[in-house]
Short mmCIF file of C-alpha atoms in Angstrom, two decimals:
data_model
loop_
_atom_site.label_atom_id
_atom_site.label_comp_id
_atom_site.label_asym_id
_atom_site.label_seq_id
_atom_site.Cartn_x
_atom_site.Cartn_y
_atom_site.Cartn_z
CA MET E 624 27.17 95.66 138.78
CA ALA E 625 25.57 98.82 140.06
CA GLU E 626 21.85 98.88 140.70
CA LEU E 627 19.91 99.79 137.60
CA ILE E 628 17.24 101.63 139.57
CA ASP E 629 18.00 104.53 141.88
CA ARG E 630 16.03 103.50 144.95
CA SER E 631 15.81 107.08 146.20
CA VAL E 632 13.80 108.04 143.10
CA ILE E 633 11.32 105.18 143.71
CA ASP E 634 11.10 106.13 147.39
CA GLY E 635 10.46 109.79 146.51
CA LEU E 636 7.81 108.79 144.02
CA SER E 637 6.18 106.53 146.61
CA ASP E 638 6.19 109.33 149.15
CA ALA E 639 4.59 111.67 146.61
CA VAL E 640 1.86 109.43 145.17
CA GLY E 641 1.76 106.30 147.32
CA GLU E 642 3.17 102.83 146.83
CA ASP E 643 0.05 101.41 145.18
CA PHE E 644 0.04 104.11 142.53
CA VAL E 645 3.77 103.62 141.91
CA GLY E 646 3.01 99.96 141.24
CA GLU E 647 0.36 101.00 138.72
CA LEU E 648 2.80 103.44 137.08
CA ILE E 649 5.43 100.73 136.83
CA ASP E 650 2.88 98.36 135.27
CA THR E 651 1.94 101.02 132.71
CA PHE E 652 5.58 101.68 131.85
CA LEU E 653 6.31 97.97 131.45
CA GLU E 654 3.22 97.57 129.25
CA GLU E 655 4.07 100.56 127.04
CA ALA E 656 7.83 100.05 126.66
CA PRO E 657 7.63 97.17 124.12
CA GLY E 658 5.50 99.42 121.90
CA ILE E 659 8.06 102.20 122.20
CA PHE E 660 10.80 99.78 121.16
CA ALA E 661 8.65 98.68 118.20
CA GLU E 662 8.22 102.34 117.19
CA MET E 663 11.98 102.82 117.38
CA ARG E 664 12.67 99.74 115.23
CA GLN E 665 10.03 100.77 112.70
CA ALA E 666 11.36 104.34 112.52
CA LEU E 667 14.90 103.03 112.16
CA SER E 668 13.99 100.74 109.27
CA ALA E 669 12.06 103.60 107.61
CA GLY E 670 14.92 106.05 108.14
CA ASP E 671 12.54 108.31 110.09
CA ALA E 672 14.84 110.14 112.48
CA ASP E 673 12.10 112.35 113.93
CA SER E 674 9.84 109.43 114.91
CA PHE E 675 12.86 107.59 116.30
CA ARG E 676 13.83 110.67 118.33
CA ARG E 677 10.31 111.03 119.78
CA ALA E 678 10.18 107.37 120.80
CA ALA E 679 13.65 107.52 122.34
CA HIS E 680 12.62 110.69 124.21
CA SER E 681 9.52 108.94 125.60
CA LEU E 682 11.58 106.00 126.80
CA LYS E 683 14.19 108.32 128.33
CA THR E 684 11.57 110.35 130.19
CA ASN E 685 9.71 107.29 131.47
CA ALA E 686 12.93 105.60 132.58
CA ALA E 687 14.06 108.72 134.43
CA THR E 688 10.73 108.88 136.26
CA PHE E 689 11.58 105.55 137.92
CA GLY E 690 15.26 106.23 138.48
CA ALA E 691 16.33 103.83 135.72
CA THR E 692 19.36 106.01 135.10
CA GLU E 693 21.38 103.74 132.81
CA LEU E 694 18.31 103.11 130.65
CA ALA E 695 17.55 106.84 130.54
CA GLU E 696 21.14 107.68 129.59
CA LYS E 697 21.24 105.14 126.77
CA ALA E 698 17.88 106.34 125.44
CA LYS E 699 19.13 109.94 125.67
CA GLU E 700 22.17 109.05 123.58
CA LEU E 701 19.93 107.60 120.86
CA GLU E 702 17.57 110.57 121.08
CA TYR E 703 20.44 112.98 120.49
CA MET E 704 21.80 110.92 117.61
CA ALA E 705 18.37 111.01 115.94
CA ARG E 706 18.10 114.76 116.61
CA GLU E 707 21.27 115.10 114.54
CA ASN E 708 19.62 112.89 111.88
CA ASP E 709 22.15 110.15 112.64
CA LEU E 710 20.47 106.76 112.57
CA ASN E 711 23.74 104.87 112.22
CA ILE E 712 23.21 103.42 115.67
CA GLU E 713 24.80 100.01 115.01
CA ASN E 714 23.86 97.73 117.93
CA LYS E 715 22.87 100.50 120.36
CA LEU E 716 19.15 99.69 120.09
CA ASP E 717 19.85 96.05 120.99
CA LEU E 718 21.97 97.19 123.94
CA LEU E 719 19.17 99.52 125.02
CA GLY E 720 16.80 96.56 124.93
CA GLU E 721 19.10 94.52 127.16
CA VAL E 722 19.34 97.35 129.70
CA TYR E 723 15.56 97.70 129.56
CA LYS E 724 15.07 93.99 130.34
CA GLN E 725 17.36 94.25 133.36
CA ALA E 726 15.71 97.46 134.58
CA ALA E 727 12.25 95.96 134.07
CA ASP E 728 13.17 92.97 136.22
CA GLU E 729 14.39 95.29 138.95
CA LEU E 730 11.30 97.52 138.67
CA GLU E 731 9.09 94.44 139.14
CA SER E 732 10.70 93.95 142.54
CA PHE E 733 9.53 97.41 143.67
CA LYS E 734 5.86 96.68 143.07
#
């Protein structure tokens, strides 16, 4: 399996803001992500495509910041579906959650 985190992105971020701050940013992302997933589930059950899209966009942007490319791509797919008012996502949110867990484990190792 390919690495879930693009190390060059983490290295570039560390060079720009320092390793300690990157650790704090990772902590913040890992603390906020479960809430984003909760927003997505709530929006999905309410049929609120716009709220779902915003939450997916937040997750995509945050994931991309840390080079979590697979996570960002899967979140982007859901964001675009919601933009088209298509919330027939089947098991894609569960799959996104699995990729998040794997990426989170890998991000922990960079702190």
